[in-house]
Amino acid sequence: MARRDALRDFQARLAERMQSVREQPATSGWLAVECAGHGLLIPLHQAGEIFPVVACLPVPHTQPWFLGVANLRGSLHGVIDLAVFLGIGQAGRDSGEQARLVALGASLQVNAALLVDRLAGLRSTSQLTAEVQGNPQAPAFAPAQWRDREQRIWQALDLATLAADERFLKVFR
């Protein structure tokens, strides 16, 4: 029970920090998440609300990465297993109790939420060093990699480009 309370406290602090970062002048800020052991950075201005994982209603004849639809605050959202979509995780894997749904921001006008294995806090450009671009085969929605002070590599994701990606939009097989 103490572990659950600590997680709630962490989420509350993270929500407060996200709100304060959104209110600051335009500086690059990211929500850091983990999927299948990989670090991913989601731009704060493109991220929406963070939800605990809820039951999804499966939709027949969809891609393995499309988990179904879920009611998030009275609105239906398509739920995408981000690790499976990115090809770094397998369908049907257990994300664990720290898993969360990160809704795409309202400005993107897409009712979708990304299943991530865990939240890893917030990052800013002052905490990261840009990596030399060395992967010309990276999808357009994965524009850059960053390295933190602990030498961990973080892949940035552009959710606006992801939401317009042909593969992302092709939910049905």
PDB file of C-alpha atoms in Angstrom:
ATOM      1  CA  MET A   1       0.000   0.000   0.000  1.00  0.00           C
ATOM      2  CA  ALA A   2       2.872   2.384   0.784  1.00  0.00           C
ATOM      3  CA  ARG A   3       4.251   1.697  -2.679  1.00  0.00           C
ATOM      4  CA  ARG A   4       0.918   2.695  -4.257  1.00  0.00           C
ATOM      5  CA  ASP A   5       0.848   5.906  -2.161  1.00  0.00           C
ATOM      6  CA  ALA A   6       4.413   6.719  -3.229  1.00  0.00           C
ATOM      7  CA  LEU A   7       3.429   6.213  -6.868  1.00  0.00           C
ATOM      8  CA  ARG A   8       0.414   8.523  -6.458  1.00  0.00           C
ATOM      9  CA  ASP A   9       2.646  11.169  -4.848  1.00  0.00           C
ATOM     10  CA  PHE A  10       5.124  10.852  -7.733  1.00  0.00           C
ATOM     11  CA  GLN A  11       2.310  11.238 -10.276  1.00  0.00           C
ATOM     12  CA  ALA A  12       0.950  14.299  -8.473  1.00  0.00           C
ATOM     13  CA  ARG A  13       4.409  15.922  -8.378  1.00  0.00           C
ATOM     14  CA  LEU A  14       4.945  15.070 -12.045  1.00  0.00           C
ATOM     15  CA  ALA A  15       1.571  16.586 -12.995  1.00  0.00           C
ATOM     16  CA  GLU A  16       2.448  19.777 -11.088  1.00  0.00           C
ATOM     17  CA  ARG A  17       5.853  19.980 -12.776  1.00  0.00           C
ATOM     18  CA  MET A  18       4.302  19.381 -16.212  1.00  0.00           C
ATOM     19  CA  GLN A  19       1.824  22.207 -15.607  1.00  0.00           C
ATOM     20  CA  SER A  20       4.551  24.596 -14.444  1.00  0.00           C
ATOM     21  CA  VAL A  21       6.714  23.723 -17.450  1.00  0.00           C
ATOM     22  CA  ARG A  22       3.772  24.330 -19.803  1.00  0.00           C
ATOM     23  CA  GLU A  23       3.320  27.782 -18.261  1.00  0.00           C
ATOM     24  CA  GLN A  24       6.981  28.742 -18.716  1.00  0.00           C
ATOM     25  CA  PRO A  25       8.253  30.505 -21.839  1.00  0.00           C
ATOM     26  CA  ALA A  26       9.026  28.315 -24.863  1.00  0.00           C
ATOM     27  CA  THR A  27      11.903  26.091 -23.886  1.00  0.00           C
ATOM     28  CA  SER A  28      12.285  22.510 -24.933  1.00  0.00           C
ATOM     29  CA  GLY A  29      10.856  20.158 -22.377  1.00  0.00           C
ATOM     30  CA  TRP A  30       9.991  16.497 -22.524  1.00  0.00           C
ATOM     31  CA  LEU A  31       8.109  13.865 -20.631  1.00  0.00           C
ATOM     32  CA  ALA A  32      10.533  10.955 -20.308  1.00  0.00           C
ATOM     33  CA  VAL A  33       8.986   7.494 -20.511  1.00  0.00           C
ATOM     34  CA  GLU A  34      10.277   3.949 -20.849  1.00  0.00           C
ATOM     35  CA  CYS A  35       9.041   1.247 -23.191  1.00  0.00           C
ATOM     36  CA  ALA A  36      10.625  -2.225 -23.220  1.00  0.00           C
ATOM     37  CA  GLY A  37      13.761  -0.793 -21.605  1.00  0.00           C
ATOM     38  CA  HIS A  38      14.141   2.055 -24.111  1.00  0.00           C
ATOM     39  CA  GLY A  39      14.065   5.696 -23.063  1.00  0.00           C
ATOM     40  CA  LEU A  40      11.695   7.906 -25.050  1.00  0.00           C
ATOM     41  CA  LEU A  41      11.102  11.654 -24.893  1.00  0.00           C
ATOM     42  CA  ILE A  42       7.649  13.066 -25.621  1.00  0.00           C
ATOM     43  CA  PRO A  43       7.418  16.838 -26.148  1.00  0.00           C
ATOM     44  CA  LEU A  44       5.432  18.339 -23.274  1.00  0.00           C
ATOM     45  CA  HIS A  45       3.454  20.609 -25.572  1.00  0.00           C
ATOM     46  CA  GLN A  46       2.235  17.520 -27.484  1.00  0.00           C
ATOM     47  CA  ALA A  47       1.488  15.321 -24.457  1.00  0.00           C
ATOM     48  CA  GLY A  48      -1.925  15.221 -22.896  1.00  0.00           C
ATOM     49  CA  GLU A  49      -3.136  13.808 -19.634  1.00  0.00           C
ATOM     50  CA  ILE A  50      -1.547  10.749 -18.025  1.00  0.00           C
ATOM     51  CA  PHE A  51      -3.903   7.960 -16.978  1.00  0.00           C
ATOM     52  CA  PRO A  52      -3.542   4.678 -15.117  1.00  0.00           C
ATOM     53  CA  VAL A  53      -3.999   1.696 -17.398  1.00  0.00           C
ATOM     54  CA  VAL A  54      -7.673   0.864 -17.820  1.00  0.00           C
ATOM     55  CA  ALA A  55      -9.433  -2.014 -19.542  1.00  0.00           C
ATOM     56  CA  CYS A  56      -9.598  -1.683 -23.313  1.00  0.00           C
ATOM     57  CA  LEU A  57     -12.408  -2.956 -25.455  1.00  0.00           C
ATOM     58  CA  PRO A  58     -10.680  -4.988 -28.185  1.00  0.00           C
ATOM     59  CA  VAL A  59     -11.461  -4.138 -31.797  1.00  0.00           C
ATOM     60  CA  PRO A  60     -11.414  -7.056 -34.253  1.00  0.00           C
ATOM     61  CA  HIS A  61      -9.093  -7.097 -37.283  1.00  0.00           C
ATOM     62  CA  THR A  62      -6.691  -4.470 -35.957  1.00  0.00           C
ATOM     63  CA  GLN A  63      -2.919  -4.339 -35.843  1.00  0.00           C
ATOM     64  CA  PRO A  64      -1.202  -6.148 -32.925  1.00  0.00           C
ATOM     65  CA  TRP A  65      -0.092  -2.789 -31.478  1.00  0.00           C
ATOM     66  CA  PHE A  66      -3.672  -1.462 -31.307  1.00  0.00           C
ATOM     67  CA  LEU A  67      -4.994  -2.630 -27.947  1.00  0.00           C
ATOM     68  CA  GLY A  68      -8.526  -1.345 -28.450  1.00  0.00           C
ATOM     69  CA  VAL A  69     -10.561   1.593 -27.230  1.00  0.00           C
ATOM     70  CA  ALA A  70     -10.804   2.903 -23.690  1.00  0.00           C
ATOM     71  CA  ASN A  71     -12.992   5.441 -21.941  1.00  0.00           C
ATOM     72  CA  LEU A  72     -10.676   8.159 -20.608  1.00  0.00           C
ATOM     73  CA  ARG A  73     -12.610  10.847 -18.760  1.00  0.00           C
ATOM     74  CA  GLY A  74     -15.739  10.216 -20.794  1.00  0.00           C
ATOM     75  CA  SER A  75     -14.025  10.247 -24.183  1.00  0.00           C
ATOM     76  CA  LEU A  76     -13.149   7.189 -26.275  1.00  0.00           C
ATOM     77  CA  HIS A  77      -9.456   6.879 -27.100  1.00  0.00           C
ATOM     78  CA  GLY A  78      -7.661   4.359 -29.266  1.00  0.00           C
ATOM     79  CA  VAL A  79      -4.920   2.734 -27.157  1.00  0.00           C
ATOM     80  CA  ILE A  80      -1.596   1.976 -28.808  1.00  0.00           C
ATOM     81  CA  ASP A  81       1.077  -0.223 -27.233  1.00  0.00           C
ATOM     82  CA  LEU A  82       3.983   2.084 -28.058  1.00  0.00           C
ATOM     83  CA  ALA A  83       6.672  -0.569 -27.614  1.00  0.00           C
ATOM     84  CA  VAL A  84       4.945  -2.924 -30.062  1.00  0.00           C
ATOM     85  CA  PHE A  85       4.279  -0.104 -32.541  1.00  0.00           C
ATOM     86  CA  LEU A  86       7.951   0.910 -32.459  1.00  0.00           C
ATOM     87  CA  GLY A  87       9.070  -2.708 -32.850  1.00  0.00           C
ATOM     88  CA  ILE A  88      10.907  -2.818 -29.520  1.00  0.00           C
ATOM     89  CA  GLY A  89       8.393  -4.982 -27.633  1.00  0.00           C
ATOM     90  CA  GLN A  90       6.186  -7.982 -28.291  1.00  0.00           C
ATOM     91  CA  ALA A  91       2.396  -8.064 -28.359  1.00  0.00           C
ATOM     92  CA  GLY A  92       0.813  -9.532 -25.244  1.00  0.00           C
ATOM     93  CA  ARG A  93       3.726  -8.638 -22.974  1.00  0.00           C
ATOM     94  CA  ASP A  94       3.065  -7.495 -19.420  1.00  0.00           C
ATOM     95  CA  SER A  95       3.888  -3.801 -19.044  1.00  0.00           C
ATOM     96  CA  GLY A  96       3.827  -4.010 -15.241  1.00  0.00           C
ATOM     97  CA  GLU A  97       2.088  -2.061 -12.539  1.00  0.00           C
ATOM     98  CA  GLN A  98       3.944   1.169 -13.341  1.00  0.00           C
ATOM     99  CA  ALA A  99       2.489   1.246 -16.861  1.00  0.00           C
ATOM    100  CA  ARG A 100       0.547   4.355 -17.829  1.00  0.00           C
ATOM    101  CA  LEU A 101      -1.459   5.733 -20.720  1.00  0.00           C
ATOM    102  CA  VAL A 102      -0.212   9.035 -22.123  1.00  0.00           C
ATOM    103  CA  ALA A 103      -2.926  10.742 -24.147  1.00  0.00           C
ATOM    104  CA  LEU A 104      -1.940  12.773 -27.164  1.00  0.00           C
ATOM    105  CA  GLY A 105      -2.468  16.465 -26.526  1.00  0.00           C
ATOM    106  CA  ALA A 106      -5.783  18.051 -27.460  1.00  0.00           C
ATOM    107  CA  SER A 107      -4.036  20.330 -29.984  1.00  0.00           C
ATOM    108  CA  LEU A 108      -3.244  17.247 -32.099  1.00  0.00           C
ATOM    109  CA  GLN A 109      -6.976  16.481 -32.414  1.00  0.00           C
ATOM    110  CA  VAL A 110      -6.443  12.713 -32.212  1.00  0.00           C
ATOM    111  CA  ASN A 111      -8.179  10.672 -29.535  1.00  0.00           C
ATOM    112  CA  ALA A 112      -5.328   8.283 -28.888  1.00  0.00           C
ATOM    113  CA  ALA A 113      -3.320   7.221 -25.870  1.00  0.00           C
ATOM    114  CA  LEU A 114       0.078   5.550 -25.797  1.00  0.00           C
ATOM    115  CA  LEU A 115       0.739   2.670 -23.415  1.00  0.00           C
ATOM    116  CA  VAL A 116       4.173   3.140 -21.832  1.00  0.00           C
ATOM    117  CA  ASP A 117       5.870   0.881 -19.287  1.00  0.00           C
ATOM    118  CA  ARG A 118       6.696   3.650 -16.858  1.00  0.00           C
ATOM    119  CA  LEU A 119       7.094   7.380 -16.420  1.00  0.00           C
ATOM    120  CA  ALA A 120      10.678   8.540 -15.935  1.00  0.00           C
ATOM    121  CA  GLY A 121      10.079  12.202 -15.101  1.00  0.00           C
ATOM    122  CA  LEU A 122      10.697  15.412 -16.995  1.00  0.00           C
ATOM    123  CA  ARG A 123      13.757  16.417 -19.004  1.00  0.00           C
ATOM    124  CA  SER A 124      14.931  19.735 -20.406  1.00  0.00           C
ATOM    125  CA  THR A 125      17.592  20.666 -22.930  1.00  0.00           C
ATOM    126  CA  SER A 126      19.859  21.760 -20.083  1.00  0.00           C
ATOM    127  CA  GLN A 127      19.949  18.143 -18.861  1.00  0.00           C
ATOM    128  CA  LEU A 128      20.623  16.595 -22.266  1.00  0.00           C
ATOM    129  CA  THR A 129      23.173  16.649 -25.056  1.00  0.00           C
ATOM    130  CA  ALA A 130      22.076  16.207 -28.661  1.00  0.00           C
ATOM    131  CA  GLU A 131      23.489  13.120 -30.351  1.00  0.00           C
ATOM    132  CA  VAL A 132      24.906  13.270 -33.856  1.00  0.00           C
ATOM    133  CA  GLN A 133      22.248  12.172 -36.318  1.00  0.00           C
ATOM    134  CA  GLY A 134      23.415   8.829 -37.629  1.00  0.00           C
ATOM    135  CA  ASN A 135      20.291   6.915 -38.594  1.00  0.00           C
ATOM    136  CA  PRO A 136      18.854   8.030 -41.945  1.00  0.00           C
ATOM    137  CA  GLN A 137      16.346   5.147 -41.729  1.00  0.00           C
ATOM    138  CA  ALA A 138      14.713   6.492 -38.574  1.00  0.00           C
ATOM    139  CA  PRO A 139      11.055   7.353 -39.117  1.00  0.00           C
ATOM    140  CA  ALA A 140      10.113  11.019 -39.415  1.00  0.00           C
ATOM    141  CA  PHE A 141       8.392  10.880 -36.010  1.00  0.00           C
ATOM    142  CA  ALA A 142      11.720   9.967 -34.333  1.00  0.00           C
ATOM    143  CA  PRO A 143      13.781  13.027 -35.283  1.00  0.00           C
ATOM    144  CA  ALA A 144      16.589  13.065 -32.727  1.00  0.00           C
ATOM    145  CA  GLN A 145      18.395  11.284 -29.952  1.00  0.00           C
ATOM    146  CA  TRP A 146      19.664  12.846 -26.770  1.00  0.00           C
ATOM    147  CA  ARG A 147      22.130  11.690 -24.114  1.00  0.00           C
ATOM    148  CA  ASP A 148      21.639  12.462 -20.429  1.00  0.00           C
ATOM    149  CA  ARG A 149      24.279  12.997 -17.749  1.00  0.00           C
ATOM    150  CA  GLU A 150      24.255   9.279 -16.919  1.00  0.00           C
ATOM    151  CA  GLN A 151      25.101   8.570 -20.603  1.00  0.00           C
ATOM    152  CA  ARG A 152      21.716   7.034 -21.316  1.00  0.00           C
ATOM    153  CA  ILE A 153      20.360   7.558 -24.824  1.00  0.00           C
ATOM    154  CA  TRP A 154      16.824   8.934 -25.156  1.00  0.00           C
ATOM    155  CA  GLN A 155      14.888   8.849 -28.428  1.00  0.00           C
ATOM    156  CA  ALA A 156      12.755  11.935 -29.042  1.00  0.00           C
ATOM    157  CA  LEU A 157       9.319  11.370 -30.562  1.00  0.00           C
ATOM    158  CA  ASP A 158       7.302  13.982 -32.441  1.00  0.00           C
ATOM    159  CA  LEU A 159       3.688  13.095 -31.644  1.00  0.00           C
ATOM    160  CA  ALA A 160       2.250  15.412 -34.325  1.00  0.00           C
ATOM    161  CA  THR A 161       4.258  13.590 -36.995  1.00  0.00           C
ATOM    162  CA  LEU A 162       3.435  10.231 -35.399  1.00  0.00           C
ATOM    163  CA  ALA A 163      -0.303  11.008 -35.462  1.00  0.00           C
ATOM    164  CA  ALA A 164      -0.054  11.742 -39.209  1.00  0.00           C
ATOM    165  CA  ASP A 165       2.115   8.701 -39.977  1.00  0.00           C
ATOM    166  CA  GLU A 166       0.500   6.323 -42.489  1.00  0.00           C
ATOM    167  CA  ARG A 167       1.355   3.227 -40.447  1.00  0.00           C
ATOM    168  CA  PHE A 168      -0.055   4.790 -37.270  1.00  0.00           C
ATOM    169  CA  LEU A 169      -3.302   5.636 -39.058  1.00  0.00           C
ATOM    170  CA  LYS A 170      -3.658   2.140 -40.531  1.00  0.00           C
ATOM    171  CA  VAL A 171      -5.194   0.505 -37.483  1.00  0.00           C
ATOM    172  CA  PHE A 172      -7.122  -2.147 -39.378  1.00  0.00           C
ATOM    173  CA  ARG A 173      -5.396  -5.059 -41.098  1.00  0.00           C
TER     174      ARG A 173
END
